[in-house]
């Protein structure tokens, strides 16, 4: 299969290559174009950033973009994921981006020859999000080894947490989790909020993903904010050069105080900007046969 499904199968060297190319695109040092190519974004779950960032990346690369509205498609007539993707391949697409609620959905797509870019599968992987997170950290610190990061919030339902933790560990970062015990799935050592705030170079907040919950969260959102939200008071206790990240969408007043979302330590909007360059890098490497 061609494309990008998970970072787990990529070497740290390859990951650095992607980040370097993304930085070259950002710095105007690469202006690769793929005229005549066509790609589609097949999102079976809601998305603002990932979907439109992929589309922006395609436009920047001179690729024609086809959107897809799952609820107005033949999915409602019983079309399977495989048949939807096979259709786009038959239409002559040079690649598709897929987001789907099922973990590892791409394992059903082994017969597809066209490149597939994973825009998020269930609670498992979100490789381009992990890459843009890494690019943002690398721009800040110039290295990964030894940096301490804590993911705070709804860990168990988060593909971002699971994908990021795996590659961050391999890059030599010290990774921790924090937040309500009901969301602690043991994927990394646990820190209390106070420990995380005092110790970490990167505080990565996660949205409470209510749409994935089987059971109602045990506390109210205002209790959540008080116990685990990043408030101004907590920001003031962070290390001098520490930064705040969040894959977004953010819920102001829940996991992050409104006034903190755009404070001097926040890199949340920079992450979104970097997402376009990372996706340009990934698409161009796959089309060039380097990924
Ligand atoms: C995340 C996702 O969908 O996994 N968002 C994103 O892609 N930037 C996180 C979320 O929805 O909370």
Coordinates of C-alpha atoms and ligand atoms in Angstrom, one line a residue:
X1 CA 0.0 0.0 0.0
X2 CA 1.2 3.5 -0.8
X3 CA 0.8 6.6 1.3
X4 CA 1.0 7.4 5.0
X5 CA -1.0 5.4 7.5
X6 CA 0.9 5.5 10.8
X7 CA 4.3 6.8 11.9
X8 CA 5.0 3.5 13.7
X9 CA 6.6 2.0 10.6
X10 CA 8.7 5.1 9.7
X11 CA 12.3 5.5 11.0
X12 CA 13.2 8.5 13.0
X13 CA 15.4 9.5 10.1
X14 CA 12.5 9.5 7.7
X15 CA 10.5 11.6 10.2
X16 CA 13.3 14.1 10.3
X17 CA 13.4 14.2 6.5
X18 CA 9.6 15.0 6.4
X19 CA 10.1 17.8 9.0
X20 CA 13.1 19.2 7.1
X21 CA 11.1 19.3 3.8
X22 CA 8.1 20.9 5.6
X23 CA 10.5 23.6 6.9
X24 CA 11.9 24.1 3.4
X25 CA 8.3 24.6 2.1
X26 CA 7.7 27.0 5.0
X27 CA 10.9 28.9 4.3
X28 CA 10.1 29.2 0.6
X29 CA 13.1 27.0 -0.2
X30 CA 11.1 24.4 -2.1
X31 CA 8.4 25.2 -4.6
X32 CA 7.7 21.8 -6.0
X33 CA 4.5 21.6 -8.0
X34 CA 2.5 18.6 -9.4
X35 CA 0.3 20.1 -12.1
X36 CA -2.3 17.7 -13.6
X37 CA -2.6 15.7 -10.4
X38 CA -6.0 15.3 -8.7
X39 CA -6.7 14.3 -5.1
X40 CA -9.8 13.9 -3.0
X41 CA -10.5 14.3 0.7
X42 CA -12.8 11.6 2.0
X43 CA -13.8 12.5 5.5
X44 CA -16.3 10.3 7.3
X45 CA -15.9 12.2 10.5
X46 CA -16.1 15.9 11.2
X47 CA -13.0 18.0 10.6
X48 CA -12.0 21.6 10.1
X49 CA -8.3 21.8 10.3
X50 CA -7.2 18.4 8.9
X51 CA -9.5 18.4 5.9
X52 CA -8.9 22.0 4.8
X53 CA -5.2 21.9 5.7
X54 CA -4.8 18.9 3.4
X55 CA -6.8 20.8 0.7
X56 CA -4.6 23.9 1.1
X57 CA -1.5 21.8 0.9
X58 CA -2.8 20.3 -2.4
X59 CA -3.6 23.7 -3.8
X60 CA -0.1 25.0 -2.8
X61 CA 1.4 22.0 -4.7
X62 CA -0.7 22.7 -7.8
X63 CA -2.9 19.6 -7.3
X64 CA -6.6 19.8 -8.1
X65 CA -8.8 19.0 -5.1
X66 CA -12.1 17.2 -5.0
X67 CA -14.1 17.4 -1.8
X68 CA -16.5 14.7 -0.6
X69 CA -19.7 15.0 1.5
X70 CA -20.1 11.5 3.1
X71 CA -23.7 12.2 4.2
X72 CA -24.7 13.2 0.6
X73 CA -22.9 10.3 -1.0
X74 CA -23.8 6.7 -1.7
X75 CA -22.5 5.8 1.8
X76 CA -26.2 6.2 2.8
X77 CA -27.1 3.6 0.2
X78 CA -24.9 1.0 1.8
X79 CA -21.7 1.6 -0.1
X80 CA -18.8 0.2 1.8
X81 CA -15.6 2.2 2.6
X82 CA -13.7 -0.1 0.2
X83 CA -16.2 0.7 -2.6
X84 CA -16.1 4.4 -2.0
X85 CA -12.3 4.4 -2.1
X86 CA -12.2 2.1 -5.1
X87 CA -14.6 4.5 -6.9
X88 CA -12.2 7.4 -6.4
X89 CA -9.4 5.3 -7.6
X90 CA -11.4 4.4 -10.8
X91 CA -12.1 8.1 -11.3
X92 CA -8.3 8.5 -11.7
X93 CA -7.4 10.2 -8.4
X94 CA -3.7 10.4 -7.7
X95 CA -4.4 10.1 -4.0
X96 CA -7.1 10.4 -1.3
X97 CA -7.0 11.5 2.3
X98 CA -9.3 9.5 4.6
X99 CA -10.6 10.1 8.1
X100 CA -12.8 7.3 9.6
X101 CA -14.0 6.5 13.0
X102 CA -12.8 2.9 12.8
X103 CA -9.3 2.1 14.2
X104 CA -7.0 0.8 11.4
X105 CA -9.7 1.2 8.7
X106 CA -7.0 1.1 6.1
X107 CA -6.4 -2.6 6.6
X108 CA -9.6 -3.1 4.5
X109 CA -8.0 -1.2 1.7
X110 CA -5.1 -3.4 0.9
X111 CA -6.1 -3.8 -2.7
X112 CA -6.1 -0.1 -3.4
X113 CA -3.1 1.0 -5.4
X114 CA -3.6 4.7 -5.3
X115 CA -1.8 6.5 -2.4
X116 CA -3.9 7.0 0.8
X117 CA -3.1 9.6 3.4
X118 CA -4.6 8.8 6.9
X119 CA -6.4 11.9 8.2
X120 CA -7.2 10.0 11.5
X121 CA -8.4 6.5 12.3
X122 CA -10.6 6.0 15.4
X123 CA -8.5 6.5 18.5
X124 CA -5.4 4.9 16.9
X125 CA -3.4 7.2 14.6
X126 CA -3.3 10.7 13.2
X127 CA 0.1 10.8 11.5
X128 CA 0.1 14.2 9.9
X129 CA -1.1 15.7 13.3
X130 CA 1.8 14.0 15.0
X131 CA 4.2 15.4 12.3
X132 CA 2.9 18.9 12.7
X133 CA 3.2 18.6 16.5
X134 CA 6.8 17.4 16.0
X135 CA 7.6 20.2 13.5
X136 CA 6.3 22.8 16.0
X137 CA 8.4 21.4 18.8
X138 CA 11.5 21.2 16.6
X139 CA 11.1 24.8 15.5
X140 CA 10.9 25.8 19.1
X141 CA 13.8 23.8 20.6
X142 CA 15.8 22.5 17.6
X143 CA 15.9 19.0 19.0
X144 CA 13.7 16.3 20.6
X145 CA 15.9 14.2 23.0
X146 CA 15.4 15.0 26.6
X147 CA 12.4 17.3 26.2
X148 CA 9.5 16.6 28.6
X149 CA 6.0 16.6 27.3
X150 CA 2.7 16.0 29.1
X151 CA -0.5 15.3 27.3
X152 CA -3.4 16.4 29.5
X153 CA -7.1 15.4 29.2
X154 CA -9.1 12.7 27.4
X155 CA -6.1 10.4 26.6
X156 CA -8.0 7.2 26.2
X157 CA -10.2 8.5 23.3
X158 CA -7.4 10.4 21.6
X159 CA -5.6 9.2 18.4
X160 CA -3.4 12.3 18.8
X161 CA -2.2 11.2 22.2
X162 CA -1.6 7.6 21.1
X163 CA 0.1 8.6 17.8
X164 CA 2.2 11.3 19.4
X165 CA 3.4 9.3 22.4
X166 CA 4.8 6.5 20.3
X167 CA 6.9 8.6 18.1
X168 CA 7.9 11.1 20.8
X169 CA 9.3 8.2 22.9
X170 CA 11.3 7.0 19.9
X171 CA 12.7 10.5 19.4
X172 CA 14.0 10.4 23.0
X173 CA 11.4 12.7 24.6
X174 CA 10.1 12.0 28.1
X175 CA 6.4 11.6 27.8
X176 CA 3.8 11.8 30.5
X177 CA 0.0 11.9 30.7
X178 CA -2.3 13.8 33.1
X179 CA -6.0 14.5 33.6
X180 CA -9.0 12.6 35.0
X181 CA -8.3 9.0 36.0
X182 CA -11.3 7.9 33.9
X183 CA -9.4 8.8 30.8
X184 CA -6.0 7.3 31.9
X185 CA -5.4 4.3 29.8
X186 CA -1.8 3.8 31.1
X187 CA -0.1 4.6 27.8
X188 CA 2.5 6.7 29.7
X189 CA 3.5 7.5 33.3
X190 CA 1.0 9.8 35.1
X191 CA 1.8 13.2 36.5
X192 CA -0.5 15.4 38.6
X193 CA -1.4 18.7 37.1
X194 CA 1.0 20.5 39.4
X195 CA 3.9 18.2 38.5
X196 CA 3.1 18.5 34.8
X197 CA 3.1 22.3 34.9
X198 CA 6.3 22.5 36.9
X199 CA 8.3 19.9 35.0
X200 CA 7.4 20.0 31.3
X201 CA 8.7 21.8 28.3
X202 CA 5.5 21.1 26.3
X203 CA 2.1 21.1 27.8
X204 CA -0.2 19.4 25.3
X205 CA -3.9 19.8 26.0
X206 CA -6.6 17.6 24.5
X207 CA -10.3 18.2 23.9
X208 CA -12.8 16.1 25.9
X209 CA -14.1 14.0 23.0
X210 CA -17.7 13.6 24.1
X211 CA -18.7 12.1 20.8
X212 CA -16.5 9.1 21.5
X213 CA -17.7 8.5 25.1
X214 CA -19.7 5.3 25.8
X215 CA -20.4 6.6 29.3
X216 CA -21.0 10.1 30.5
X217 CA -18.0 12.0 31.9
X218 CA -18.1 11.8 35.7
X219 CA -17.6 15.5 36.3
X220 CA -19.2 18.7 34.8
X221 CA -17.2 20.8 32.4
X222 CA -16.7 23.5 35.0
X223 CA -15.3 21.0 37.5
X224 CA -13.1 19.7 34.7
X225 CA -11.8 23.3 34.0
X226 CA -11.1 23.8 37.7
X227 CA -9.2 20.5 38.1
X228 CA -7.5 20.0 34.8
X229 CA -8.0 23.1 32.7
X230 CA -5.0 25.3 31.8
X231 CA -5.9 28.5 33.6
X232 CA -3.8 31.7 33.8
X233 CA -2.7 30.7 37.3
X234 CA -1.3 27.5 36.0
X235 CA 0.3 29.1 33.0
X236 CA 2.2 31.5 35.4
X237 CA 3.7 28.4 37.0
X238 CA 5.0 26.9 33.8
X239 CA 8.7 26.8 33.0
X240 CA 10.0 30.0 31.4
X241 CA 10.4 28.6 27.9
X242 CA 7.7 26.0 28.0
X243 CA 5.0 26.1 25.4
X244 CA 1.3 25.2 25.2
X245 CA 0.0 23.0 22.3
X246 CA -3.4 21.6 21.4
X247 CA -4.5 19.7 18.3
X248 CA -7.8 21.7 18.3
X249 CA -10.7 22.2 18.1
X250 CA -10.3 23.9 21.5
X251 CA -13.1 24.2 23.9
X252 CA -12.4 27.6 25.6
X253 CA -13.4 27.5 29.2
X254 CA -13.1 23.7 29.4
X255 CA -9.5 22.3 28.8
X256 CA -8.1 25.8 28.3
X257 CA -9.1 29.3 29.6
X258 CA -10.2 31.7 26.9
X259 CA -7.3 34.1 27.8
X260 CA -4.7 31.4 27.6
X261 CA -5.6 30.1 24.1
X262 CA -3.7 32.9 22.4
X263 CA -1.2 33.9 25.1
X264 CA 2.5 34.3 24.5
X265 CA 3.3 30.6 25.3
X266 CA 0.6 29.3 23.0
X267 CA 1.6 27.6 19.8
X268 CA -1.9 26.4 18.9
X269 CA -2.3 28.6 15.8
X270 CA 1.3 27.9 14.7
X271 CA 0.5 24.2 14.8
X272 CA -2.3 24.8 12.3
X273 CA 0.0 26.8 10.0
X274 CA 2.7 24.1 10.2
X275 CA 0.1 21.5 9.4
X276 CA -0.1 22.8 5.8
X277 CA 3.6 22.5 5.3
X278 CA 3.9 19.0 6.8
X279 CA 1.0 17.8 4.5
X280 CA 2.8 19.4 1.5
X281 CA 5.9 17.5 2.5
X282 CA 4.1 14.2 3.0
X283 CA 2.1 14.4 -0.3
X284 CA 5.2 15.4 -2.3
X285 CA 7.4 12.6 -0.8
X286 CA 4.7 10.0 -1.6
X287 CA 4.2 11.3 -5.1
X288 CA 8.0 11.3 -5.6
X289 CA 8.2 7.7 -4.3
X290 CA 10.3 8.8 -1.2
X291 CA 7.7 7.7 1.4
Ligands
LIG1 C1 -8.2 16.0 16.5 C2 -8.7 14.8 15.9 O1 -9.7 14.8 15.1 O2 -8.2 13.7 16.1 N1 -8.3 17.2 15.8 C3 -7.5 17.4 14.7 O3 -7.4 16.6 13.8 N2 -6.8 18.6 14.8 C4 -8.5 16.1 17.9 C5 -9.9 16.4 18.4 O4 -10.9 16.2 17.6 O5 -10.1 16.7 19.5

